[in-house]
Short mmCIF file of C-alpha atoms in Angstrom, two decimals:
data_model
loop_
_atom_site.label_atom_id
_atom_site.label_comp_id
_atom_site.label_asym_id
_atom_site.label_seq_id
_atom_site.Cartn_x
_atom_site.Cartn_y
_atom_site.Cartn_z
CA MET A 1 109.83 69.99 81.86
CA VAL A 2 109.44 73.17 83.71
CA LYS A 3 108.79 72.59 87.45
CA ILE A 4 105.49 74.47 88.44
CA ARG A 5 105.50 76.56 91.48
CA ILE A 6 102.80 77.49 94.02
CA LYS A 7 102.66 80.90 92.26
CA ASP A 8 101.82 79.24 88.95
CA ILE A 9 99.18 77.10 90.54
CA ALA A 10 97.33 80.08 92.16
CA GLU A 11 97.24 81.87 88.78
CA GLN A 12 95.73 78.98 86.98
CA ALA A 13 93.22 78.32 89.74
CA GLY A 14 92.36 82.11 90.10
CA VAL A 15 93.12 82.13 93.55
CA SER A 16 95.68 83.65 96.09
CA VAL A 17 99.11 81.98 96.84
CA GLY A 18 98.05 81.68 100.63
CA THR A 19 95.08 79.52 99.47
CA VAL A 20 97.29 77.31 97.30
CA ASP A 21 99.41 76.98 100.44
CA ARG A 22 96.60 76.14 102.79
CA VAL A 23 95.49 73.55 100.50
CA LEU A 24 98.58 71.82 99.61
CA HIS A 25 99.86 71.80 103.09
CA ASN A 26 96.35 70.97 104.58
CA ARG A 27 96.24 74.29 106.69
CA GLY A 28 92.92 76.09 107.29
CA GLU A 29 89.23 76.00 105.82
CA VAL A 30 89.07 76.06 102.21
CA ALA A 31 85.91 75.57 100.00
CA GLU A 32 85.55 72.07 98.78
CA GLU A 33 85.27 73.09 95.12
CA THR A 34 88.36 75.48 95.19
CA ARG A 35 90.34 72.73 97.08
CA ASN A 36 89.56 70.22 94.38
CA LYS A 37 90.40 72.55 91.60
CA ILE A 38 93.83 73.31 93.25
CA LEU A 39 94.52 69.66 93.88
CA GLY A 40 93.68 68.85 90.16
CA ILE A 41 96.24 71.54 88.66
CA ALA A 42 98.83 70.39 91.01
CA LYS A 43 98.35 66.70 90.12
CA ALA A 44 98.21 67.40 86.42
CA ASN A 45 101.26 69.42 86.43
CA ASN A 46 103.13 66.86 88.71
CA TYR A 47 103.84 69.37 91.49
CA GLN A 48 106.42 68.33 94.16
CA PRO A 49 106.86 70.61 97.24
CA ASN A 50 110.20 71.84 98.13
CA LEU A 51 110.59 69.81 101.16
CA ILE A 52 113.93 71.40 102.21
CA ALA A 53 112.75 74.94 101.80
CA ARG A 54 109.74 74.14 103.99
CA ALA A 55 112.20 72.65 106.75
CA LEU A 56 114.36 75.84 106.45
CA THR A 57 111.56 78.03 107.05
CA SER A 58 109.87 76.16 109.64
CA LYS A 59 110.15 77.87 113.07
CA LYS A 60 109.41 74.55 114.97
CA GLN A 61 112.31 72.61 116.36
CA CYS A 62 112.59 68.96 115.64
CA ILE A 63 113.79 67.20 118.77
CA PHE A 64 115.28 63.74 118.49
CA ALA A 65 116.64 61.59 121.39
CA SER A 66 119.57 59.36 121.62
CA LEU A 67 120.17 56.39 124.12
CA LEU A 68 123.66 54.99 124.42
CA PRO A 69 125.75 53.57 127.05
CA THR A 70 127.67 56.25 129.08
CA PRO A 71 131.40 56.77 127.44
CA THR A 72 133.86 55.97 130.05
CA GLU A 73 137.64 55.55 130.25
CA ASP A 74 136.82 51.94 130.74
CA ASP A 75 134.27 52.06 127.85
CA ILE A 76 135.23 54.80 125.58
CA PHE A 77 133.86 53.06 122.32
CA TRP A 78 130.62 54.81 122.81
CA GLN A 79 132.51 58.22 122.43
CA SER A 80 132.70 57.61 118.85
CA PRO A 81 128.95 57.31 117.60
CA LEU A 82 128.16 60.15 120.15
CA ASN A 83 130.51 62.20 118.52
CA GLY A 84 128.91 61.12 115.17
CA ILE A 85 125.39 62.24 116.30
CA SER A 86 126.91 65.53 117.41
CA ASP A 87 128.48 66.25 113.86
CA ALA A 88 125.10 65.53 112.24
CA VAL A 89 123.41 68.00 114.66
CA SER A 90 125.86 70.45 113.72
CA GLU A 91 125.30 70.10 110.00
CA LEU A 92 121.47 70.22 110.59
CA GLU A 93 121.60 73.10 112.85
CA GLN A 94 119.87 75.41 110.27
CA PHE A 95 116.85 73.08 110.08
CA GLN A 96 116.35 73.45 113.95
CA VAL A 97 117.25 69.75 114.62
CA LYS A 98 118.04 69.19 118.18
CA VAL A 99 118.94 65.92 120.07
CA SER A 100 118.53 65.17 123.73
CA LYS A 101 121.02 62.65 124.51
CA PHE A 102 120.23 60.18 127.06
CA PHE A 103 122.95 57.65 128.64
CA PHE A 104 122.76 54.43 130.75
CA ASP A 105 125.11 52.13 132.69
CA HIS A 106 126.36 49.55 130.07
CA PHE A 107 125.87 46.73 132.83
CA ASN A 108 122.75 47.94 134.23
CA GLU A 109 119.49 46.78 132.62
CA GLN A 110 117.35 48.68 135.15
CA ASP A 111 119.29 52.03 134.41
CA PHE A 112 118.46 51.44 130.66
CA ILE A 113 114.72 51.00 131.51
CA GLN A 114 114.58 54.31 133.41
CA GLN A 115 116.41 56.12 130.52
CA THR A 116 113.74 54.79 128.07
CA GLU A 117 111.09 55.98 130.34
CA ALA A 118 112.44 59.34 130.41
CA ILE A 119 112.69 59.40 126.45
CA LEU A 120 109.00 58.22 126.24
CA ALA A 121 107.93 61.13 128.57
CA LEU A 122 109.87 63.41 126.27
CA ASN A 123 107.82 62.29 123.20
CA PRO A 124 110.47 62.93 120.79
CA ALA A 125 110.24 63.11 116.93
CA GLY A 126 112.53 59.91 116.66
CA VAL A 127 115.00 57.87 118.54
CA VAL A 128 118.57 56.55 118.03
CA PHE A 129 119.87 53.82 120.09
CA SER A 130 121.76 50.71 120.46
CA PRO A 131 119.53 47.52 121.37
CA ILE A 132 122.28 46.26 123.87
CA PHE A 133 119.75 44.34 126.11
CA SER A 134 117.45 42.22 123.86
CA LYS A 135 114.53 41.86 126.08
CA GLU A 136 114.46 45.51 127.58
CA SER A 137 115.18 47.07 124.13
CA LEU A 138 112.41 44.94 122.49
CA GLU A 139 109.90 46.27 125.19
CA PHE A 140 111.24 49.96 124.34
CA THR A 141 110.71 49.52 120.75
CA GLN A 142 106.97 48.29 121.31
CA LYS A 143 106.41 51.34 123.39
CA LEU A 144 107.88 53.65 120.82
CA GLU A 145 105.53 51.97 117.93
CA LYS A 146 102.55 52.51 120.38
CA LYS A 147 103.30 56.29 120.35
CA GLY A 148 104.14 56.60 116.51
CA ILE A 149 107.92 57.24 117.40
CA PRO A 150 110.20 56.04 114.58
CA TYR A 151 113.53 54.72 115.53
CA VAL A 152 116.87 53.78 114.22
CA PHE A 153 119.28 51.18 115.49
CA ILE A 154 123.07 51.49 115.35
CA GLU A 155 125.41 48.74 116.28
CA SER A 156 123.19 45.99 116.35
CA LYS A 157 119.27 45.39 115.61
CA ILE A 158 116.15 43.28 116.65
CA ASP A 159 114.81 41.80 113.46
CA GLN A 160 111.45 41.20 114.97
CA SER A 161 110.83 45.07 115.50
CA ASN A 162 109.28 47.34 113.33
CA TYR A 163 112.36 49.70 113.03
CA LEU A 164 112.57 52.60 110.76
CA ALA A 165 116.22 51.83 109.80
CA TYR A 166 119.54 50.09 110.92
CA VAL A 167 123.18 51.72 110.30
CA GLY A 168 126.03 49.67 111.54
CA SER A 169 128.12 46.39 110.42
CA ASP A 170 126.69 42.86 110.48
CA GLY A 171 127.58 41.30 113.75
CA PHE A 172 127.50 37.82 112.47
CA CYS A 173 129.70 38.41 109.31
CA GLY A 174 132.09 40.18 111.84
CA GLY A 175 132.45 37.21 113.81
CA ARG A 176 133.26 35.28 110.51
CA VAL A 177 135.86 37.65 109.52
CA ALA A 178 137.42 37.39 112.83
CA ALA A 179 137.42 33.40 112.41
CA ASN A 180 138.85 33.79 108.76
CA LEU A 181 141.78 35.83 110.31
CA ILE A 182 142.56 33.39 113.20
CA ASP A 183 142.14 30.17 110.80
CA PHE A 184 144.94 31.47 108.80
CA GLY A 185 147.44 32.20 111.45
CA ILE A 186 147.16 29.01 113.81
CA PRO A 187 147.80 25.34 113.33
CA GLU A 188 145.20 23.11 112.56
CA ASN A 189 144.93 21.57 115.88
CA GLY A 190 145.29 24.79 117.81
CA ASP A 191 142.51 25.65 120.39
CA ILE A 192 140.75 28.99 120.32
CA LEU A 193 139.52 30.94 123.15
CA ILE A 194 136.48 32.96 122.89
CA ILE A 195 136.01 35.70 125.46
CA ASN A 196 132.84 37.75 126.19
CA LEU A 197 133.46 40.53 128.45
CA ALA A 198 129.65 40.82 129.31
CA LYS A 199 127.33 40.27 132.12
CA ASN A 200 124.38 38.08 131.39
CA LEU A 201 125.65 37.35 127.80
CA GLU A 202 122.29 35.65 126.62
CA ASN A 203 120.80 39.26 126.77
CA VAL A 204 123.54 41.07 124.93
CA LEU A 205 122.48 41.03 121.35
CA ARG A 206 125.82 41.99 119.45
CA LEU A 207 128.07 39.82 121.35
CA ASN A 208 125.92 36.70 120.74
CA GLU A 209 125.71 37.54 117.00
CA ARG A 210 129.71 37.83 116.61
CA THR A 211 129.99 34.61 118.76
CA GLN A 212 127.70 32.77 116.35
CA GLY A 213 129.29 34.02 113.32
CA PHE A 214 132.68 33.15 114.44
CA LEU A 215 131.66 29.58 115.24
CA SER A 216 129.59 28.96 112.21
CA TYR A 217 132.80 29.78 110.02
CA PHE A 218 134.45 26.62 111.51
CA ILE A 219 131.56 24.47 110.94
CA ASP A 220 131.16 25.67 107.32
CA LYS A 221 134.86 26.06 106.20
CA GLY A 222 137.38 26.54 108.57
CA LYS A 223 140.59 24.42 108.56
CA ASN A 224 141.06 24.46 112.20
CA GLN A 225 139.93 21.43 114.12
CA GLY A 226 140.82 22.52 117.65
CA LEU A 227 138.65 23.17 120.54
CA LYS A 228 136.59 26.49 120.62
CA ILE A 229 136.50 27.46 124.44
CA SER A 230 134.12 29.91 125.55
CA VAL A 231 134.70 32.16 128.46
CA GLU A 232 132.32 34.85 129.91
CA ILE A 233 133.93 37.56 132.12
CA SER A 234 131.14 39.40 133.80
CA VAL A 235 133.45 42.07 135.33
CA SER A 236 136.37 43.54 133.55
CA GLU A 237 138.73 44.61 136.30
CA ALA A 238 142.33 43.56 135.73
CA GLU A 239 142.15 41.18 138.76
CA ILE A 240 139.35 39.42 137.69
CA ILE A 241 140.41 38.95 134.33
CA LYS A 242 143.94 37.63 135.55
CA GLU A 243 142.24 35.09 137.75
CA LYS A 244 139.72 33.86 135.14
CA LEU A 245 142.49 33.65 132.40
CA ASP A 246 145.11 32.01 134.72
CA SER A 247 142.73 29.22 135.27
CA VAL A 248 141.68 28.84 131.68
CA LEU A 249 145.22 28.83 130.11
CA ALA A 250 146.69 26.49 132.91
CA ASN A 251 144.17 23.83 131.97
CA ASN A 252 144.22 24.60 128.34
CA LYS A 253 147.79 24.40 127.20
CA ASN A 254 147.20 24.37 123.44
CA ILE A 255 145.44 27.75 123.05
CA LYS A 256 146.72 29.56 120.15
CA ALA A 257 144.45 32.15 119.32
CA ILE A 258 141.80 34.29 121.36
CA PHE A 259 138.86 36.17 120.11
CA VAL A 260 137.45 38.82 122.05
CA THR A 261 133.80 39.75 120.92
CA GLY A 262 133.80 43.32 122.00
CA SER A 263 135.92 46.56 122.26
CA LYS A 264 137.80 45.59 125.25
CA VAL A 265 140.51 43.46 123.63
CA TYR A 266 143.11 45.75 125.09
CA LYS A 267 142.33 44.32 128.58
CA ILE A 268 143.17 40.79 127.39
CA ALA A 269 146.24 42.13 125.48
CA ARG A 270 147.50 43.70 128.92
CA TYR A 271 146.94 40.54 130.62
CA LEU A 272 149.16 38.88 127.90
CA ILE A 273 151.89 41.23 128.14
CA ASN A 274 152.01 41.12 132.16
CA SER A 275 151.87 37.36 131.86
CA ASN A 276 154.78 37.22 129.19
CA ILE A 277 152.61 35.53 126.64
CA SER A 278 153.71 36.45 123.04
CA ASP A 279 152.55 33.46 120.92
CA ILE A 280 148.78 33.88 120.78
CA ILE A 281 147.05 35.31 118.09
CA THR A 282 144.55 38.15 119.42
CA VAL A 283 141.64 39.45 117.51
CA GLY A 284 138.85 42.02 118.71
CA PHE A 285 136.82 45.06 117.57
CA ASP A 286 137.13 48.90 117.42
CA PRO A 287 140.12 51.11 116.78
CA ILE A 288 139.87 52.65 120.13
CA GLU A 289 143.01 54.49 121.49
CA GLN A 290 143.63 51.64 123.86
CA ASN A 291 143.42 48.93 121.21
CA ILE A 292 145.63 50.95 118.84
CA LYS A 293 148.34 51.18 121.53
CA TYR A 294 148.41 47.25 122.12
CA LEU A 295 148.12 46.68 118.31
CA LYS A 296 151.35 48.75 117.69
CA GLN A 297 153.03 46.96 120.36
CA GLY A 298 152.04 43.66 118.73
CA SER A 299 149.90 41.99 121.43
CA ILE A 300 146.75 42.56 119.36
CA SER A 301 147.00 40.81 115.93
CA PHE A 302 144.09 42.48 114.27
CA ILE A 303 141.21 44.87 115.07
CA ILE A 304 138.00 45.04 113.09
CA ASP A 305 136.50 48.48 112.69
CA GLN A 306 132.52 48.66 112.38
CA HIS A 307 132.59 52.65 111.90
CA PRO A 308 130.87 53.65 115.01
CA HIS A 309 131.03 57.35 114.25
CA GLN A 310 129.64 57.15 110.97
CA GLN A 311 126.67 54.93 112.49
CA GLY A 312 125.82 57.68 114.76
CA PHE A 313 126.13 60.37 111.91
CA MET A 314 123.81 58.52 109.51
CA ALA A 315 121.45 57.41 111.76
CA ILE A 316 120.41 61.05 112.79
CA LYS A 317 120.64 62.06 109.04
CA LYS A 318 118.03 59.19 108.42
CA LEU A 319 115.47 60.33 111.13
CA PHE A 320 115.86 63.93 109.55
CA GLU A 321 115.07 62.68 106.19
CA HIS A 322 112.21 60.85 107.16
CA VAL A 323 110.66 63.19 109.63
CA LEU A 324 111.39 66.44 108.14
CA LEU A 325 111.69 65.63 104.25
CA ASN A 326 109.30 62.63 104.15
CA HIS A 327 111.85 60.73 102.17
CA GLU A 328 111.92 56.91 101.68
CA ILE A 329 114.72 55.39 103.87
CA SER A 330 116.49 52.32 103.13
CA LYS A 331 115.96 49.95 106.08
CA ASP A 332 119.43 48.25 106.38
CA GLU A 333 122.52 50.40 105.79
CA TYR A 334 125.40 48.01 106.38
CA LEU A 335 128.65 49.50 106.84
CA PRO A 336 131.90 48.03 105.64
CA ILE A 337 134.24 45.89 107.92
CA ASP A 338 137.77 47.09 108.04
CA ILE A 339 140.61 44.95 109.14
CA ILE A 340 143.38 46.82 110.78
CA SER A 341 146.76 45.35 111.38
CA GLN A 342 150.12 46.38 112.94
CA GLU A 343 151.24 47.29 109.44
CA SER A 344 148.17 49.45 108.13
CA ILE A 345 147.53 51.36 111.38
CA GLN A 346 149.54 54.28 110.24
CA LEU A 347 147.30 54.52 107.35
CA TYR A 348 144.08 54.41 109.14
CA LYS A 349 142.22 57.56 109.82
CA ALA A 350 139.64 57.21 112.79
CA PHE A 351 137.19 60.31 113.51
#
């Protein structure tokens, strides 16, 4: 079937191309009889507008906003999704897509709130963010919805919100994968230490999901019958970690494995090396440079990768397809979970 063009519709309707363009794109005044005639011809011929061409010829900038924790040496994980966002913008440069990047202190809810207010004042065409703080993030989504601004979650999601899409791993499943790895490697009576490096854990969505998934594995099918000891360390300085873990390990001599729910597993690995402890299996998330270093040394047993670069990249592409191309968007885009070991790290290629 030959695809009909605006020029063909104009010829059939006996009007100018400009008149057809105004009707199809709802711009300017056109007589009702002429409008109905043009729309009838378009419908009869199954006219589909070339949305990509329209986006290319548009002179108007499309400004999205991103909101992520500030990448720091201590929290370098967030550089990867930020790089993914930048790569997506570079690919979409011809479409006049821009992203205003906002950052907040990973441990400061008030700073997060201030940045959300700045984004709302900007009134962007769409927002990409990670809902690290459950309560504050839910309040932000409600304000975005009130203004009609679509938003895409990365890294974790809030199910009770009306989000456009989520791109990331399944946190609950990631916790179960970690449990499965540990279950194979320790005695059935060995105890397991779960470490959350976070302040106000109840409000940190992704760490809770992973912890719940981890524990559910042992309830459902795990062979290990040892204690599951959970520790929250609100400050990640080496001295604080040492003080806390010295106490925990002194009081629990049977710990055979450590599960770190976030990307700072290297801080625990460093403690183990400095304490001359080499017989504990350690599992955490994200192949950042510091984690890879200790994986190669053997003080980290496994790293679970959740593809943060791809999360940032795909999130911007989804906003672009929804806002500029009016495409239907798949709501949940779950990325695969990769397990990286000392033996496979040389084959691993990160962005």
